[in-house]
């Protein structure tokens, strides 16, 4: 898995890639977007998530997770445990309308 700066470069420099490399990155992006959507849809079927649209929820989750690379810096005023706990709460309980497991 790429580090934060690599992820940021991949996400923001797609237009600079050769067409075959851009296509490979876009395929990968669609794959993980689809996997997130499938997880959300499974949670909707079991009643664990209360969102009306798995696709939109998956886009929001992936954007939220990818966006962290733009602002999080190791050694800053927020620790990774604090950020990950807050993101789980935001994603699972608030965005997806589910109850986090204790």
PDB file of N, CA and C in Angstrom:
ATOM      1  N   UNK A   1       0.847  -1.185   0.000  1.00  0.00           N
ATOM      2  CA  UNK A   1       0.000   0.000   0.000  1.00  0.00           C
ATOM      3  C   UNK A   1       0.883   1.235   0.000  1.00  0.00           C
ATOM      4  N   UNK A   2       0.590   2.197  -0.872  1.00  0.00           N
ATOM      5  CA  UNK A   2       1.409   3.387  -0.941  1.00  0.00           C
ATOM      6  C   UNK A   2       1.304   4.210   0.324  1.00  0.00           C
ATOM      7  N   UNK A   3       2.360   4.983   0.614  1.00  0.00           N
ATOM      8  CA  UNK A   3       2.333   5.901   1.737  1.00  0.00           C
ATOM      9  C   UNK A   3       1.478   7.107   1.412  1.00  0.00           C
ATOM     10  N   UNK A   4       1.304   7.987   2.394  1.00  0.00           N
ATOM     11  CA  UNK A   4       0.415   9.142   2.219  1.00  0.00           C
ATOM     12  C   UNK A   4       0.840  10.024   1.057  1.00  0.00           C
ATOM     13  N   UNK A   5       2.149  10.330   0.931  1.00  0.00           N
ATOM     14  CA  UNK A   5       2.556  11.208  -0.164  1.00  0.00           C
ATOM     15  C   UNK A   5       2.399  10.509  -1.506  1.00  0.00           C
ATOM     16  N   UNK A   6       2.644   9.202  -1.581  1.00  0.00           N
ATOM     17  CA  UNK A   6       2.442   8.462  -2.828  1.00  0.00           C
ATOM     18  C   UNK A   6       0.976   8.453  -3.216  1.00  0.00           C
ATOM     19  N   UNK A   7       0.105   8.219  -2.253  1.00  0.00           N
ATOM     20  CA  UNK A   7      -1.328   8.206  -2.515  1.00  0.00           C
ATOM     21  C   UNK A   7      -1.774   9.561  -3.036  1.00  0.00           C
ATOM     22  N   UNK A   8      -1.306  10.616  -2.420  1.00  0.00           N
ATOM     23  CA  UNK A   8      -1.663  11.975  -2.847  1.00  0.00           C
ATOM     24  C   UNK A   8      -1.216  12.213  -4.284  1.00  0.00           C
ATOM     25  N   UNK A   9      -0.010  11.795  -4.613  1.00  0.00           N
ATOM     26  CA  UNK A   9       0.489  11.970  -5.975  1.00  0.00           C
ATOM     27  C   UNK A   9      -0.349  11.187  -6.967  1.00  0.00           C
ATOM     28  N   UNK A  10      -0.674   9.954  -6.630  1.00  0.00           N
ATOM     29  CA  UNK A  10      -1.484   9.122  -7.522  1.00  0.00           C
ATOM     30  C   UNK A  10      -2.836   9.776  -7.772  1.00  0.00           C
ATOM     31  N   UNK A  11      -3.469  10.261  -6.713  1.00  0.00           N
ATOM     32  CA  UNK A  11      -4.809  10.831  -6.844  1.00  0.00           C
ATOM     33  C   UNK A  11      -4.830  12.146  -7.604  1.00  0.00           C
ATOM     34  N   UNK A  12      -3.774  12.941  -7.473  1.00  0.00           N
ATOM     35  CA  UNK A  12      -3.801  14.283  -8.045  1.00  0.00           C
ATOM     36  C   UNK A  12      -3.005  14.435  -9.333  1.00  0.00           C
ATOM     37  N   UNK A  13      -2.300  13.416  -9.742  1.00  0.00           N
ATOM     38  CA  UNK A  13      -1.480  13.526 -10.934  1.00  0.00           C
ATOM     39  C   UNK A  13      -1.871  12.518 -12.016  1.00  0.00           C
ATOM     40  N   UNK A  14      -3.095  12.036 -12.003  1.00  0.00           N
ATOM     41  CA  UNK A  14      -3.541  11.054 -13.001  1.00  0.00           C
ATOM     42  C   UNK A  14      -3.368  11.560 -14.422  1.00  0.00           C
ATOM     43  N   UNK A  15      -3.635  12.825 -14.661  1.00  0.00           N
ATOM     44  CA  UNK A  15      -3.552  13.371 -16.016  1.00  0.00           C
ATOM     45  C   UNK A  15      -2.127  13.323 -16.560  1.00  0.00           C
ATOM     46  N   UNK A  16      -1.139  13.250 -15.676  1.00  0.00           N
ATOM     47  CA  UNK A  16       0.256  13.224 -16.118  1.00  0.00           C
ATOM     48  C   UNK A  16       0.720  11.835 -16.543  1.00  0.00           C
ATOM     49  N   UNK A  17      -0.048  10.825 -16.233  1.00  0.00           N
ATOM     50  CA  UNK A  17       0.354   9.456 -16.559  1.00  0.00           C
ATOM     51  C   UNK A  17       0.136   9.146 -18.033  1.00  0.00           C
ATOM     52  N   UNK A  18       0.938   8.218 -18.531  1.00  0.00           N
ATOM     53  CA  UNK A  18       0.694   7.688 -19.867  1.00  0.00           C
ATOM     54  C   UNK A  18      -0.660   6.994 -19.863  1.00  0.00           C
ATOM     55  N   UNK A  19      -1.357   6.977 -20.988  1.00  0.00           N
ATOM     56  CA  UNK A  19      -2.709   6.400 -21.019  1.00  0.00           C
ATOM     57  C   UNK A  19      -2.798   4.985 -20.441  1.00  0.00           C
ATOM     58  N   UNK A  20      -1.839   4.125 -20.727  1.00  0.00           N
ATOM     59  CA  UNK A  20      -1.921   2.756 -20.200  1.00  0.00           C
ATOM     60  C   UNK A  20      -1.721   2.710 -18.686  1.00  0.00           C
ATOM     61  N   UNK A  21      -0.901   3.610 -18.157  1.00  0.00           N
ATOM     62  CA  UNK A  21      -0.708   3.668 -16.707  1.00  0.00           C
ATOM     63  C   UNK A  21      -1.925   4.282 -16.025  1.00  0.00           C
ATOM     64  N   UNK A  22      -2.482   5.306 -16.651  1.00  0.00           N
ATOM     65  CA  UNK A  22      -3.687   5.933 -16.111  1.00  0.00           C
ATOM     66  C   UNK A  22      -4.828   4.916 -16.071  1.00  0.00           C
ATOM     67  N   UNK A  23      -4.942   4.114 -17.137  1.00  0.00           N
ATOM     68  CA  UNK A  23      -5.992   3.087 -17.189  1.00  0.00           C
ATOM     69  C   UNK A  23      -5.809   2.071 -16.068  1.00  0.00           C
ATOM     70  N   UNK A  24      -4.570   1.685 -15.781  1.00  0.00           N
ATOM     71  CA  UNK A  24      -4.312   0.722 -14.705  1.00  0.00           C
ATOM     72  C   UNK A  24      -4.704   1.303 -13.349  1.00  0.00           C
ATOM     73  N   UNK A  25      -4.364   2.574 -13.113  1.00  0.00           N
ATOM     74  CA  UNK A  25      -4.716   3.229 -11.850  1.00  0.00           C
ATOM     75  C   UNK A  25      -6.229   3.366 -11.738  1.00  0.00           C
ATOM     76  N   UNK A  26      -6.879   3.743 -12.828  1.00  0.00           N
ATOM     77  CA  UNK A  26      -8.339   3.872 -12.817  1.00  0.00           C
ATOM     78  C   UNK A  26      -9.012   2.523 -12.579  1.00  0.00           C
ATOM     79  N   UNK A  27      -8.468   1.445 -13.136  1.00  0.00           N
ATOM     80  CA  UNK A  27      -9.007   0.102 -12.881  1.00  0.00           C
ATOM     81  C   UNK A  27      -8.901  -0.244 -11.402  1.00  0.00           C
ATOM     82  N   UNK A  28      -7.757   0.048 -10.816  1.00  0.00           N
ATOM     83  CA  UNK A  28      -7.555  -0.215  -9.399  1.00  0.00           C
ATOM     84  C   UNK A  28      -8.532   0.615  -8.570  1.00  0.00           C
ATOM     85  N   UNK A  29      -8.687   1.874  -8.919  1.00  0.00           N
ATOM     86  CA  UNK A  29      -9.601   2.754  -8.190  1.00  0.00           C
ATOM     87  C   UNK A  29     -11.032   2.228  -8.265  1.00  0.00           C
ATOM     88  N   UNK A  30     -11.465   1.824  -9.452  1.00  0.00           N
ATOM     89  CA  UNK A  30     -12.820   1.264  -9.598  1.00  0.00           C
ATOM     90  C   UNK A  30     -12.972  -0.020  -8.782  1.00  0.00           C
ATOM     91  N   UNK A  31     -11.915  -0.836  -8.748  1.00  0.00           N
ATOM     92  CA  UNK A  31     -11.964  -2.088  -7.989  1.00  0.00           C
ATOM     93  C   UNK A  31     -12.178  -1.814  -6.503  1.00  0.00           C
ATOM     94  N   UNK A  32     -11.369  -0.929  -5.920  1.00  0.00           N
ATOM     95  CA  UNK A  32     -11.559  -0.727  -4.479  1.00  0.00           C
ATOM     96  C   UNK A  32     -12.824   0.051  -4.190  1.00  0.00           C
ATOM     97  N   UNK A  33     -13.265   0.922  -5.087  1.00  0.00           N
ATOM     98  CA  UNK A  33     -14.555   1.602  -4.907  1.00  0.00           C
ATOM     99  C   UNK A  33     -15.686   0.572  -4.896  1.00  0.00           C
ATOM    100  N   UNK A  34     -15.615  -0.388  -5.815  1.00  0.00           N
ATOM    101  CA  UNK A  34     -16.636  -1.447  -5.890  1.00  0.00           C
ATOM    102  C   UNK A  34     -16.611  -2.317  -4.629  1.00  0.00           C
ATOM    103  N   UNK A  35     -15.425  -2.619  -4.126  1.00  0.00           N
ATOM    104  CA  UNK A  35     -15.321  -3.426  -2.903  1.00  0.00           C
ATOM    105  C   UNK A  35     -15.931  -2.700  -1.708  1.00  0.00           C
ATOM    106  N   UNK A  36     -15.674  -1.422  -1.579  1.00  0.00           N
ATOM    107  CA  UNK A  36     -16.277  -0.643  -0.490  1.00  0.00           C
ATOM    108  C   UNK A  36     -17.791  -0.623  -0.658  1.00  0.00           C
ATOM    109  N   UNK A  37     -18.270  -0.398  -1.879  1.00  0.00           N
ATOM    110  CA  UNK A  37     -19.717  -0.393  -2.134  1.00  0.00           C
ATOM    111  C   UNK A  37     -20.332  -1.740  -1.767  1.00  0.00           C
ATOM    112  N   UNK A  38     -19.647  -2.839  -2.090  1.00  0.00           N
ATOM    113  CA  UNK A  38     -20.162  -4.173  -1.756  1.00  0.00           C
ATOM    114  C   UNK A  38     -20.267  -4.375  -0.244  1.00  0.00           C
ATOM    115  N   UNK A  39     -19.296  -3.877   0.497  1.00  0.00           N
ATOM    116  CA  UNK A  39     -19.333  -3.988   1.961  1.00  0.00           C
ATOM    117  C   UNK A  39     -20.498  -3.169   2.518  1.00  0.00           C
ATOM    118  N   UNK A  40     -20.667  -1.960   2.007  1.00  0.00           N
ATOM    119  CA  UNK A  40     -21.783  -1.112   2.462  1.00  0.00           C
ATOM    120  C   UNK A  40     -23.116  -1.786   2.133  1.00  0.00           C
ATOM    121  N   UNK A  41     -23.243  -2.310   0.919  1.00  0.00           N
ATOM    122  CA  UNK A  41     -24.497  -2.967   0.516  1.00  0.00           C
ATOM    123  C   UNK A  41     -24.781  -4.180   1.403  1.00  0.00           C
ATOM    124  N   UNK A  42     -23.750  -4.938   1.747  1.00  0.00           N
ATOM    125  CA  UNK A  42     -23.940  -6.097   2.634  1.00  0.00           C
ATOM    126  C   UNK A  42     -24.433  -5.637   4.001  1.00  0.00           C
ATOM    127  N   UNK A  43     -23.864  -4.547   4.510  1.00  0.00           N
ATOM    128  CA  UNK A  43     -24.322  -3.996   5.788  1.00  0.00           C
ATOM    129  C   UNK A  43     -25.742  -3.473   5.723  1.00  0.00           C
ATOM    130  N   UNK A  44     -26.131  -2.952   4.580  1.00  0.00           N
ATOM    131  CA  UNK A  44     -27.517  -2.499   4.402  1.00  0.00           C
ATOM    132  C   UNK A  44     -28.469  -3.690   4.434  1.00  0.00           C
ATOM    133  N   UNK A  45     -28.074  -4.784   3.775  1.00  0.00           N
ATOM    134  CA  UNK A  45     -28.942  -5.969   3.745  1.00  0.00           C
ATOM    135  C   UNK A  45     -29.142  -6.569   5.133  1.00  0.00           C
ATOM    136  N   UNK A  46     -28.110  -6.521   5.969  1.00  0.00           N
ATOM    137  CA  UNK A  46     -28.230  -7.099   7.309  1.00  0.00           C
ATOM    138  C   UNK A  46     -28.823  -6.118   8.314  1.00  0.00           C
ATOM    139  N   UNK A  47     -29.032  -4.871   7.881  1.00  0.00           N
ATOM    140  CA  UNK A  47     -29.594  -3.865   8.778  1.00  0.00           C
ATOM    141  C   UNK A  47     -28.559  -3.165   9.641  1.00  0.00           C
ATOM    142  N   UNK A  48     -27.266  -3.432   9.414  1.00  0.00           N
ATOM    143  CA  UNK A  48     -26.225  -2.775  10.211  1.00  0.00           C
ATOM    144  C   UNK A  48     -25.985  -1.335   9.778  1.00  0.00           C
ATOM    145  N   UNK A  49     -26.243  -1.024   8.507  1.00  0.00           N
ATOM    146  CA  UNK A  49     -26.047   0.320   7.992  1.00  0.00           C
ATOM    147  C   UNK A  49     -27.370   0.871   7.504  1.00  0.00           C
ATOM    148  N   UNK A  50     -27.634   2.127   7.838  1.00  0.00           N
ATOM    149  CA  UNK A  50     -28.909   2.728   7.484  1.00  0.00           C
ATOM    150  C   UNK A  50     -28.797   3.802   6.423  1.00  0.00           C
ATOM    151  N   UNK A  51     -28.008   3.564   5.381  1.00  0.00           N
ATOM    152  CA  UNK A  51     -27.899   4.540   4.293  1.00  0.00           C
ATOM    153  C   UNK A  51     -28.849   4.152   3.166  1.00  0.00           C
ATOM    154  N   UNK A  52     -29.351   5.122   2.420  1.00  0.00           N
ATOM    155  CA  UNK A  52     -30.274   4.797   1.335  1.00  0.00           C
ATOM    156  C   UNK A  52     -29.596   4.340   0.050  1.00  0.00           C
ATOM    157  N   UNK A  53     -28.302   4.672  -0.130  1.00  0.00           N
ATOM    158  CA  UNK A  53     -27.637   4.386  -1.400  1.00  0.00           C
ATOM    159  C   UNK A  53     -26.193   3.954  -1.143  1.00  0.00           C
ATOM    160  N   UNK A  54     -25.897   2.683  -1.395  1.00  0.00           N
ATOM    161  CA  UNK A  54     -24.558   2.140  -1.139  1.00  0.00           C
ATOM    162  C   UNK A  54     -23.502   2.815  -2.003  1.00  0.00           C
ATOM    163  N   UNK A  55     -23.861   3.149  -3.216  1.00  0.00           N
ATOM    164  CA  UNK A  55     -22.877   3.739  -4.135  1.00  0.00           C
ATOM    165  C   UNK A  55     -22.427   5.109  -3.637  1.00  0.00           C
ATOM    166  N   UNK A  56     -23.379   5.957  -3.256  1.00  0.00           N
ATOM    167  CA  UNK A  56     -23.024   7.292  -2.767  1.00  0.00           C
ATOM    168  C   UNK A  56     -22.254   7.188  -1.453  1.00  0.00           C
ATOM    169  N   UNK A  57     -22.679   6.304  -0.568  1.00  0.00           N
ATOM    170  CA  UNK A  57     -21.970   6.116   0.697  1.00  0.00           C
ATOM    171  C   UNK A  57     -20.539   5.653   0.441  1.00  0.00           C
ATOM    172  N   UNK A  58     -20.341   4.756  -0.523  1.00  0.00           N
ATOM    173  CA  UNK A  58     -18.995   4.272  -0.842  1.00  0.00           C
ATOM    174  C   UNK A  58     -18.127   5.403  -1.382  1.00  0.00           C
ATOM    175  N   UNK A  59     -18.687   6.255  -2.251  1.00  0.00           N
ATOM    176  CA  UNK A  59     -17.920   7.400  -2.745  1.00  0.00           C
ATOM    177  C   UNK A  59     -17.488   8.292  -1.578  1.00  0.00           C
ATOM    178  N   UNK A  60     -18.403   8.549  -0.649  1.00  0.00           N
ATOM    179  CA  UNK A  60     -18.089   9.402   0.499  1.00  0.00           C
ATOM    180  C   UNK A  60     -17.005   8.780   1.368  1.00  0.00           C
ATOM    181  N   UNK A  61     -17.105   7.488   1.619  1.00  0.00           N
ATOM    182  CA  UNK A  61     -16.099   6.801   2.437  1.00  0.00           C
ATOM    183  C   UNK A  61     -14.729   6.835   1.789  1.00  0.00           C
ATOM    184  N   UNK A  62     -14.665   6.510   0.514  1.00  0.00           N
ATOM    185  CA  UNK A  62     -13.375   6.489  -0.178  1.00  0.00           C
ATOM    186  C   UNK A  62     -12.776   7.888  -0.225  1.00  0.00           C
ATOM    187  N   UNK A  63     -13.583   8.903  -0.498  1.00  0.00           N
ATOM    188  CA  UNK A  63     -13.070  10.276  -0.486  1.00  0.00           C
ATOM    189  C   UNK A  63     -12.561  10.665   0.892  1.00  0.00           C
ATOM    190  N   UNK A  64     -13.295  10.263   1.919  1.00  0.00           N
ATOM    191  CA  UNK A  64     -12.886  10.560   3.285  1.00  0.00           C
ATOM    192  C   UNK A  64     -11.538   9.919   3.597  1.00  0.00           C
ATOM    193  N   UNK A  65     -11.377   8.674   3.226  1.00  0.00           N
ATOM    194  CA  UNK A  65     -10.136   7.959   3.519  1.00  0.00           C
ATOM    195  C   UNK A  65      -8.977   8.464   2.669  1.00  0.00           C
ATOM    196  N   UNK A  66      -9.225   8.733   1.413  1.00  0.00           N
ATOM    197  CA  UNK A  66      -8.154   9.257   0.557  1.00  0.00           C
ATOM    198  C   UNK A  66      -7.751  10.665   0.961  1.00  0.00           C
ATOM    199  N   UNK A  67      -8.699  11.437   1.436  1.00  0.00           N
ATOM    200  CA  UNK A  67      -8.436  12.822   1.805  1.00  0.00           C
ATOM    201  C   UNK A  67      -7.496  12.980   2.978  1.00  0.00           C
ATOM    202  N   UNK A  68      -7.405  11.962   3.812  1.00  0.00           N
ATOM    203  CA  UNK A  68      -6.522  12.056   4.979  1.00  0.00           C
ATOM    204  C   UNK A  68      -5.073  12.299   4.564  1.00  0.00           C
ATOM    205  N   UNK A  69      -4.701  11.806   3.383  1.00  0.00           N
ATOM    206  CA  UNK A  69      -3.313  11.984   2.930  1.00  0.00           C
ATOM    207  C   UNK A  69      -2.981  13.451   2.678  1.00  0.00           C
ATOM    208  N   UNK A  70      -3.980  14.298   2.516  1.00  0.00           N
ATOM    209  CA  UNK A  70      -3.736  15.716   2.265  1.00  0.00           C
ATOM    210  C   UNK A  70      -3.426  16.496   3.541  1.00  0.00           C
ATOM    211  N   UNK A  71      -3.842  15.967   4.698  1.00  0.00           N
ATOM    212  CA  UNK A  71      -3.655  16.763   5.904  1.00  0.00           C
ATOM    213  C   UNK A  71      -2.970  16.049   7.058  1.00  0.00           C
ATOM    214  N   UNK A  72      -2.990  14.739   7.107  1.00  0.00           N
ATOM    215  CA  UNK A  72      -2.399  14.051   8.259  1.00  0.00           C
ATOM    216  C   UNK A  72      -0.888  13.959   8.109  1.00  0.00           C
ATOM    217  N   UNK A  73      -0.184  14.298   9.182  1.00  0.00           N
ATOM    218  CA  UNK A  73       1.274  14.186   9.218  1.00  0.00           C
ATOM    219  C   UNK A  73       1.688  13.531  10.525  1.00  0.00           C
ATOM    220  N   UNK A  74       2.444  12.464  10.413  1.00  0.00           N
ATOM    221  CA  UNK A  74       2.975  11.774  11.592  1.00  0.00           C
ATOM    222  C   UNK A  74       3.719  12.790  12.453  1.00  0.00           C
ATOM    223  N   UNK A  75       3.490  12.727  13.747  1.00  0.00           N
ATOM    224  CA  UNK A  75       4.164  13.637  14.661  1.00  0.00           C
ATOM    225  C   UNK A  75       3.440  14.963  14.837  1.00  0.00           C
ATOM    226  N   UNK A  76       2.293  15.129  14.186  1.00  0.00           N
ATOM    227  CA  UNK A  76       1.515  16.354  14.352  1.00  0.00           C
ATOM    228  C   UNK A  76       0.770  16.339  15.671  1.00  0.00           C
ATOM    229  N   UNK A  77      -0.174  17.244  15.821  1.00  0.00           N
ATOM    230  CA  UNK A  77      -0.894  17.340  17.092  1.00  0.00           C
ATOM    231  C   UNK A  77      -1.956  16.255  17.260  1.00  0.00           C
ATOM    232  N   UNK A  78      -2.246  15.481  16.201  1.00  0.00           N
ATOM    233  CA  UNK A  78      -3.181  14.361  16.293  1.00  0.00           C
ATOM    234  C   UNK A  78      -2.437  13.051  16.087  1.00  0.00           C
ATOM    235  N   UNK A  79      -2.643  12.126  17.001  1.00  0.00           N
ATOM    236  CA  UNK A  79      -2.032  10.811  16.853  1.00  0.00           C
ATOM    237  C   UNK A  79      -2.863   9.928  15.932  1.00  0.00           C
ATOM    238  N   UNK A  80      -2.225   8.927  15.354  1.00  0.00           N
ATOM    239  CA  UNK A  80      -2.915   8.050  14.419  1.00  0.00           C
ATOM    240  C   UNK A  80      -4.057   7.292  15.102  1.00  0.00           C
ATOM    241  N   UNK A  81      -3.905   6.910  16.357  1.00  0.00           N
ATOM    242  CA  UNK A  81      -4.984   6.216  17.068  1.00  0.00           C
ATOM    243  C   UNK A  81      -6.192   7.130  17.251  1.00  0.00           C
ATOM    244  N   UNK A  82      -5.942   8.377  17.587  1.00  0.00           N
ATOM    245  CA  UNK A  82      -7.027   9.350  17.757  1.00  0.00           C
ATOM    246  C   UNK A  82      -7.763   9.565  16.429  1.00  0.00           C
ATOM    247  N   UNK A  83      -7.017   9.712  15.348  1.00  0.00           N
ATOM    248  CA  UNK A  83      -7.611   9.927  14.035  1.00  0.00           C
ATOM    249  C   UNK A  83      -8.392   8.696  13.591  1.00  0.00           C
ATOM    250  N   UNK A  84      -7.803   7.512  13.756  1.00  0.00           N
ATOM    251  CA  UNK A  84      -8.496   6.298  13.298  1.00  0.00           C
ATOM    252  C   UNK A  84      -9.763   6.057  14.108  1.00  0.00           C
ATOM    253  N   UNK A  85      -9.735   6.287  15.425  1.00  0.00           N
ATOM    254  CA  UNK A  85     -10.949   6.132  16.235  1.00  0.00           C
ATOM    255  C   UNK A  85     -12.037   7.108  15.785  1.00  0.00           C
ATOM    256  N   UNK A  86     -11.650   8.355  15.529  1.00  0.00           N
ATOM    257  CA  UNK A  86     -12.617   9.353  15.088  1.00  0.00           C
ATOM    258  C   UNK A  86     -13.176   9.002  13.711  1.00  0.00           C
ATOM    259  N   UNK A  87     -12.333   8.516  12.808  1.00  0.00           N
ATOM    260  CA  UNK A  87     -12.795   8.141  11.468  1.00  0.00           C
ATOM    261  C   UNK A  87     -13.746   6.947  11.518  1.00  0.00           C
ATOM    262  N   UNK A  88     -13.461   5.977  12.359  1.00  0.00           N
ATOM    263  CA  UNK A  88     -14.374   4.831  12.492  1.00  0.00           C
ATOM    264  C   UNK A  88     -15.718   5.319  13.000  1.00  0.00           C
ATOM    265  N   UNK A  89     -15.703   6.188  14.004  1.00  0.00           N
ATOM    266  CA  UNK A  89     -16.962   6.734  14.524  1.00  0.00           C
ATOM    267  C   UNK A  89     -17.712   7.503  13.442  1.00  0.00           C
ATOM    268  N   UNK A  90     -17.008   8.379  12.734  1.00  0.00           N
ATOM    269  CA  UNK A  90     -17.648   9.160  11.672  1.00  0.00           C
ATOM    270  C   UNK A  90     -18.184   8.271  10.554  1.00  0.00           C
ATOM    271  N   UNK A  91     -17.387   7.321  10.128  1.00  0.00           N
ATOM    272  CA  UNK A  91     -17.784   6.479   8.989  1.00  0.00           C
ATOM    273  C   UNK A  91     -18.892   5.510   9.354  1.00  0.00           C
ATOM    274  N   UNK A  92     -18.714   4.765  10.421  1.00  0.00           N
ATOM    275  CA  UNK A  92     -19.659   3.698  10.748  1.00  0.00           C
ATOM    276  C   UNK A  92     -20.929   4.238  11.384  1.00  0.00           C
ATOM    277  N   UNK A  93     -20.780   5.011  12.432  1.00  0.00           N
ATOM    278  CA  UNK A  93     -21.976   5.426  13.159  1.00  0.00           C
ATOM    279  C   UNK A  93     -22.695   6.596  12.509  1.00  0.00           C
ATOM    280  N   UNK A  94     -21.956   7.556  12.046  1.00  0.00           N
ATOM    281  CA  UNK A  94     -22.611   8.766  11.548  1.00  0.00           C
ATOM    282  C   UNK A  94     -22.921   8.709  10.059  1.00  0.00           C
ATOM    283  N   UNK A  95     -21.936   8.367   9.236  1.00  0.00           N
ATOM    284  CA  UNK A  95     -22.176   8.331   7.798  1.00  0.00           C
ATOM    285  C   UNK A  95     -23.044   7.158   7.396  1.00  0.00           C
ATOM    286  N   UNK A  96     -22.719   5.969   7.904  1.00  0.00           N
ATOM    287  CA  UNK A  96     -23.459   4.777   7.506  1.00  0.00           C
ATOM    288  C   UNK A  96     -24.679   4.515   8.386  1.00  0.00           C
ATOM    289  N   UNK A  97     -24.818   5.228   9.484  1.00  0.00           N
ATOM    290  CA  UNK A  97     -25.983   5.063  10.329  1.00  0.00           C
ATOM    291  C   UNK A  97     -25.966   3.751  11.094  1.00  0.00           C
ATOM    292  N   UNK A  98     -24.785   3.225  11.332  1.00  0.00           N
ATOM    293  CA  UNK A  98     -24.650   1.981  12.056  1.00  0.00           C
ATOM    294  C   UNK A  98     -24.191   2.214  13.479  1.00  0.00           C
ATOM    295  N   UNK A  99     -24.108   1.169  14.233  1.00  0.00           N
ATOM    296  CA  UNK A  99     -23.631   1.235  15.608  1.00  0.00           C
ATOM    297  C   UNK A  99     -22.265   0.578  15.654  1.00  0.00           C
ATOM    298  N   UNK A 100     -21.233   1.305  16.097  1.00  0.00           N
ATOM    299  CA  UNK A 100     -19.901   0.686  16.149  1.00  0.00           C
ATOM    300  C   UNK A 100     -19.869  -0.451  17.152  1.00  0.00           C
ATOM    301  N   UNK A 101     -19.118  -1.470  16.825  1.00  0.00           N
ATOM    302  CA  UNK A 101     -18.971  -2.612  17.737  1.00  0.00           C
ATOM    303  C   UNK A 101     -18.032  -2.227  18.858  1.00  0.00           C
ATOM    304  N   UNK A 102     -18.378  -2.621  20.035  1.00  0.00           N
ATOM    305  CA  UNK A 102     -17.559  -2.308  21.224  1.00  0.00           C
ATOM    306  C   UNK A 102     -16.432  -3.291  21.350  1.00  0.00           C
TER     307      UNK A 102
END
